[in-house]
Every structure is written in C-alpha cells, then in structure tokens.
PDB file of C-alpha atoms in Angstrom:
ATOM      1  CA  MET A 129      38.999  -2.067-144.404  1.00  0.00           C
ATOM      2  CA  ASP A 130      42.000   0.195-144.382  1.00  0.00           C
ATOM      3  CA  PRO A 131      44.850  -1.729-143.225  1.00  0.00           C
ATOM      4  CA  ILE A 132      46.126   0.172-140.403  1.00  0.00           C
ATOM      5  CA  LEU A 133      41.998  -0.339-138.894  1.00  0.00           C
ATOM      6  CA  THR A 134      42.604  -4.485-139.964  1.00  0.00           C
ATOM      7  CA  ILE A 135      45.264  -4.461-137.404  1.00  0.00           C
ATOM      8  CA  VAL A 136      43.054  -2.305-134.861  1.00  0.00           C
ATOM      9  CA  ALA A 137      40.413  -4.943-134.762  1.00  0.00           C
ATOM     10  CA  GLY A 138      43.224  -8.376-134.603  1.00  0.00           C
ATOM     11  CA  ALA A 139      44.640  -6.140-131.914  1.00  0.00           C
ATOM     12  CA  THR A 140      41.530  -5.590-130.260  1.00  0.00           C
ATOM     13  CA  ILE A 141      40.220  -9.102-130.265  1.00  0.00           C
ATOM     14  CA  LEU A 142      43.312  -9.758-128.548  1.00  0.00           C
ATOM     15  CA  THR A 143      42.196  -7.530-125.380  1.00  0.00           C
ATOM     16  CA  VAL A 144      39.313  -9.639-124.846  1.00  0.00           C
ATOM     17  CA  ILE A 145      41.884 -11.700-122.983  1.00  0.00           C
ATOM     18  CA  GLY A 146      42.638  -9.137-120.749  1.00  0.00           C
ATOM     19  CA  ILE A 147      39.045  -8.520-119.991  1.00  0.00           C
ATOM     20  CA  MET A 148      39.035 -12.535-119.322  1.00  0.00           C
ATOM     21  CA  SER A 149      41.314 -11.630-116.708  1.00  0.00           C
ATOM     22  CA  GLY A 150      39.598  -9.478-115.434  1.00  0.00           C
ATOM     23  CA  GLY A 151      36.572 -12.128-114.830  1.00  0.00           C
ATOM     24  CA  THR A 152      38.709 -14.405-113.109  1.00  0.00           C
ATOM     25  CA  PHE A 153      39.937 -11.456-110.974  1.00  0.00           C
ATOM     26  CA  LEU A 154      36.646 -10.804-110.358  1.00  0.00           C
ATOM     27  CA  LEU A 155      35.496 -14.377-109.736  1.00  0.00           C
ATOM     28  CA  ARG A 156      38.102 -14.285-106.795  1.00  0.00           C
ATOM     29  CA  ILE A 157      37.518 -11.265-105.013  1.00  0.00           C
ATOM     30  CA  ALA A 158      34.034 -13.349-105.340  1.00  0.00           C
ATOM     31  CA  SER A 159      34.546 -16.495-103.735  1.00  0.00           C
ATOM     32  CA  ARG A 160      37.728 -16.147-101.508  1.00  0.00           C
ATOM     33  CA  GLY A 161      35.945 -12.406 -99.673  1.00  0.00           C
ATOM     34  CA  LEU A 162      39.946 -10.218-100.883  1.00  0.00           C
ATOM     35  CA  PRO A 163      39.411  -7.238 -98.954  1.00  0.00           C
ATOM     36  CA  PHE A 164      37.444  -4.823-101.264  1.00  0.00           C
ATOM     37  CA  ASN A 165      35.150  -2.667 -99.993  1.00  0.00           C
ATOM     38  CA  GLY A 166      31.456  -2.766-102.017  1.00  0.00           C
ATOM     39  CA  LEU A 167      32.554   0.709-103.702  1.00  0.00           C
ATOM     40  CA  GLN A 168      35.184  -1.012-105.666  1.00  0.00           C
ATOM     41  CA  LYS A 169      33.679  -4.369-105.710  1.00  0.00           C
ATOM     42  CA  THR A 170      30.822  -2.035-107.357  1.00  0.00           C
ATOM     43  CA  PHE A 171      32.931  -0.422-109.358  1.00  0.00           C
ATOM     44  CA  PHE A 172      35.119  -3.647-110.987  1.00  0.00           C
ATOM     45  CA  ARG A 173      32.136  -5.177-111.959  1.00  0.00           C
ATOM     46  CA  ALA A 174      30.793  -2.129-113.767  1.00  0.00           C
ATOM     47  CA  GLY A 175      34.646  -1.197-115.571  1.00  0.00           C
ATOM     48  CA  HIS A 176      34.909  -5.239-116.674  1.00  0.00           C
ATOM     49  CA  ALA A 177      31.079  -5.509-117.313  1.00  0.00           C
ATOM     50  CA  HIS A 178      31.541  -1.797-119.860  1.00  0.00           C
ATOM     51  CA  ALA A 179      35.347  -3.306-121.436  1.00  0.00           C
ATOM     52  CA  GLY A 180      33.561  -6.518-122.712  1.00  0.00           C
ATOM     53  CA  VAL A 181      30.238  -4.712-124.055  1.00  0.00           C
ATOM     54  CA  LEU A 182      32.772  -1.657-125.091  1.00  0.00           C
ATOM     55  CA  VAL A 183      35.399  -3.821-126.961  1.00  0.00           C
ATOM     56  CA  LEU A 184      32.170  -5.506-129.008  1.00  0.00           C
ATOM     57  CA  LEU A 185      30.640  -2.354-130.077  1.00  0.00           C
ATOM     58  CA  GLY A 186      33.875  -0.858-131.211  1.00  0.00           C
ATOM     59  CA  LEU A 187      34.278  -3.893-133.534  1.00  0.00           C
ATOM     60  CA  VAL A 188      30.397  -3.965-134.772  1.00  0.00           C
ATOM     61  CA  SER A 189      31.534  -0.009-135.229  1.00  0.00           C
ATOM     62  CA  LEU A 190      34.174  -1.224-137.270  1.00  0.00           C
ATOM     63  CA  LEU A 191      33.394  -3.525-139.468  1.00  0.00           C
ATOM     64  CA  LEU A 192      29.626  -1.518-140.106  1.00  0.00           C
ATOM     65  CA  VAL A 193      31.391   1.140-141.774  1.00  0.00           C
ATOM     66  CA  SER A 194      33.398  -1.010-143.170  1.00  0.00           C
ATOM     67  CA  ALA A 195      30.636  -2.924-145.272  1.00  0.00           C
ATOM     68  CA  VAL A 196      28.810  -0.096-146.019  1.00  0.00           C
ATOM     69  CA  GLY A 197      31.615   1.887-147.525  1.00  0.00           C
ATOM     70  CA  VAL A 198      32.066   5.115-145.282  1.00  0.00           C
ATOM     71  CA  PRO A 199      34.590   6.842-146.131  1.00  0.00           C
ATOM     72  CA  SER A 200      37.827   6.006-145.445  1.00  0.00           C
ATOM     73  CA  PRO A 201      38.557   9.231-142.510  1.00  0.00           C
ATOM     74  CA  TRP A 202      35.293   8.141-140.986  1.00  0.00           C
ATOM     75  CA  GLN A 203      35.603   4.546-140.446  1.00  0.00           C
ATOM     76  CA  TRP A 204      38.063   6.317-137.853  1.00  0.00           C
ATOM     77  CA  ALA A 205      35.332   7.286-135.923  1.00  0.00           C
ATOM     78  CA  ALA A 206      35.018   3.417-134.306  1.00  0.00           C
ATOM     79  CA  VAL A 207      38.500   4.292-133.287  1.00  0.00           C
ATOM     80  CA  GLY A 208      36.864   6.484-131.035  1.00  0.00           C
ATOM     81  CA  VAL A 209      34.425   3.854-129.473  1.00  0.00           C
ATOM     82  CA  LEU A 210      37.146   1.562-129.024  1.00  0.00           C
ATOM     83  CA  ALA A 211      39.238   3.974-127.352  1.00  0.00           C
ATOM     84  CA  SER A 212      36.191   4.684-125.068  1.00  0.00           C
ATOM     85  CA  ALA A 213      36.253   1.432-124.046  1.00  0.00           C
ATOM     86  CA  LEU A 214      40.007   1.596-122.462  1.00  0.00           C
ATOM     87  CA  LEU A 215      38.463   5.006-121.011  1.00  0.00           C
ATOM     88  CA  ILE A 216      35.013   3.614-119.415  1.00  0.00           C
ATOM     89  CA  PRO A 217      36.378   1.108-117.774  1.00  0.00           C
ATOM     90  CA  GLY A 218      39.685   2.117-116.847  1.00  0.00           C
ATOM     91  CA  GLY A 219      38.079   5.103-115.342  1.00  0.00           C
ATOM     92  CA  PHE A 220      36.003   2.906-112.687  1.00  0.00           C
ATOM     93  CA  PHE A 221      38.581   0.826-112.048  1.00  0.00           C
ATOM     94  CA  LEU A 222      41.231   3.466-111.477  1.00  0.00           C
ATOM     95  CA  SER A 223      39.308   6.086-109.351  1.00  0.00           C
ATOM     96  CA  VAL A 224      38.458   3.562-106.296  1.00  0.00           C
ATOM     97  CA  LEU A 225      42.073   2.187-105.816  1.00  0.00           C
ATOM     98  CA  GLY A 226      43.932   2.473-102.703  1.00  0.00           C
ATOM     99  CA  ARG A 227      42.940   1.030 -99.019  1.00  0.00           C
ATOM    100  CA  ASP A 228      38.898   1.379 -98.575  1.00  0.00           C
ATOM    101  CA  PRO A 229      38.463   4.389-100.600  1.00  0.00           C
ATOM    102  CA  GLN A 230      34.649   5.806 -99.768  1.00  0.00           C
ATOM    103  CA  ARG A 231      34.751   7.348-102.932  1.00  0.00           C
ATOM    104  CA  PRO A 232      35.793   7.971-106.235  1.00  0.00           C
ATOM    105  CA  GLY A 233      38.850   9.302-106.982  1.00  0.00           C
ATOM    106  CA  ARG A 234      39.717  11.710-110.177  1.00  0.00           C
ATOM    107  CA  ALA A 235      40.720   9.143-112.357  1.00  0.00           C
ATOM    108  CA  ILE A 236      36.695   9.577-112.346  1.00  0.00           C
ATOM    109  CA  ALA A 237      37.302  11.553-115.075  1.00  0.00           C
ATOM    110  CA  LEU A 238      38.704   9.107-117.326  1.00  0.00           C
ATOM    111  CA  LEU A 239      34.728   7.313-116.952  1.00  0.00           C
ATOM    112  CA  TRP A 240      33.574  11.131-118.194  1.00  0.00           C
ATOM    113  CA  THR A 241      35.982  11.746-120.833  1.00  0.00           C
ATOM    114  CA  GLY A 242      35.288   7.862-122.121  1.00  0.00           C
ATOM    115  CA  ALA A 243      31.563   8.542-122.191  1.00  0.00           C
ATOM    116  CA  VAL A 244      32.351  11.803-123.707  1.00  0.00           C
ATOM    117  CA  VAL A 245      34.224  10.296-126.645  1.00  0.00           C
ATOM    118  CA  LEU A 246      32.052   7.209-127.221  1.00  0.00           C
ATOM    119  CA  ALA A 247      29.113   9.669-128.090  1.00  0.00           C
ATOM    120  CA  ALA A 248      31.050  11.652-130.605  1.00  0.00           C
ATOM    121  CA  SER A 249      31.929   8.638-131.727  1.00  0.00           C
ATOM    122  CA  LEU A 250      28.477   6.844-132.180  1.00  0.00           C
ATOM    123  CA  LEU A 251      27.378  10.052-133.594  1.00  0.00           C
ATOM    124  CA  ALA A 252      30.334   9.740-136.627  1.00  0.00           C
ATOM    125  CA  VAL A 253      29.541   6.413-136.909  1.00  0.00           C
ATOM    126  CA  GLY A 254      25.860   6.026-137.207  1.00  0.00           C
ATOM    127  CA  VAL A 255      25.634   9.675-139.533  1.00  0.00           C
ATOM    128  CA  GLY A 256      28.900   7.762-141.572  1.00  0.00           C
ATOM    129  CA  VAL A 257      26.353   4.789-141.435  1.00  0.00           C
ATOM    130  CA  ILE A 258      23.537   6.820-142.798  1.00  0.00           C
ATOM    131  CA  LEU A 259      25.141   9.115-145.594  1.00  0.00           C
ATOM    132  CA  ALA A 260      26.897   6.503-147.132  1.00  0.00           C
ATOM    133  CA  GLY A 261      22.899   4.517-147.008  1.00  0.00           C
ATOM    134  CA  VAL A 262      21.887   7.645-148.642  1.00  0.00           C
ATOM    135  CA  SER A 263      24.314   8.243-151.425  1.00  0.00           C
ATOM    136  CA  ALA A 264      24.133   4.372-152.091  1.00  0.00           C
ATOM    137  CA  LEU A 265      20.007   4.583-153.006  1.00  0.00           C
TER     138      LEU A 265
END
C-alpha cells in the first residue's frame, strides 16, 4: 500500500474514537431526556450510523484496492469513500443544529455532496478491482 494511504488508514482507525463518543452522546440523549426534538434525534442517529458504516467501508476499500494490485492512482478512489464518511454524517449533524429546528438547514447539502462522492468513489474502486482481476487472468 502507498505509504500515504497507510497513514490515512491509521488516522481513520483513530476516528473511530470520535464515533464512539458520538455513541455516548446518543446514549445521553436517550437516557437523560436532553432537549432535542424528534428530527434532531433521528438525524443524530442516522449520522452516527452512517459514520460507522462508511468508515468501515472506506477501510475495506483501501485494503481491497491495495491487496488486489489496483494501480496507485486508482487506489486514491478509496479515500473518496472515507471523505464521504465525513460529508454524509456532517450533513446529518450540522443540518439540525439550533433550537428546535423543524426542517434540515442548508448544511444538508453536505449529505448530498457526500452521496455523490460516495457513488463516484465506489464506482472507481469497483472498476479498479475488476480491472485488476481481469489483468491477473
């Protein structure tokens, strides 16, 4: 694996600590009845879940493109999956900040940007892995 991608993978593992603290935050909301409305609770849960799943998907993508011998420039597509692990949850969390929001705010654009980045990155990772497999035949 490219040394910089190795560093990215290690740094990503450390972000799981932040995801864990988000779980603690959700537990406090649920157990202490903190003053958040239903929209905020739903978006906080969705943001937390997406963060965890996308970090895992990004790490699997990094390892897969490296393991099968995808050419170095194409390996960077896996970083896009990891970027979506920031953008999508960021959209969920930031769009419902404030006192009793009734609708998501402008930051919801982060979620949609993350969805586009995720789709493009997964397309590139998938094609790269397929091409590596075909060239190994």
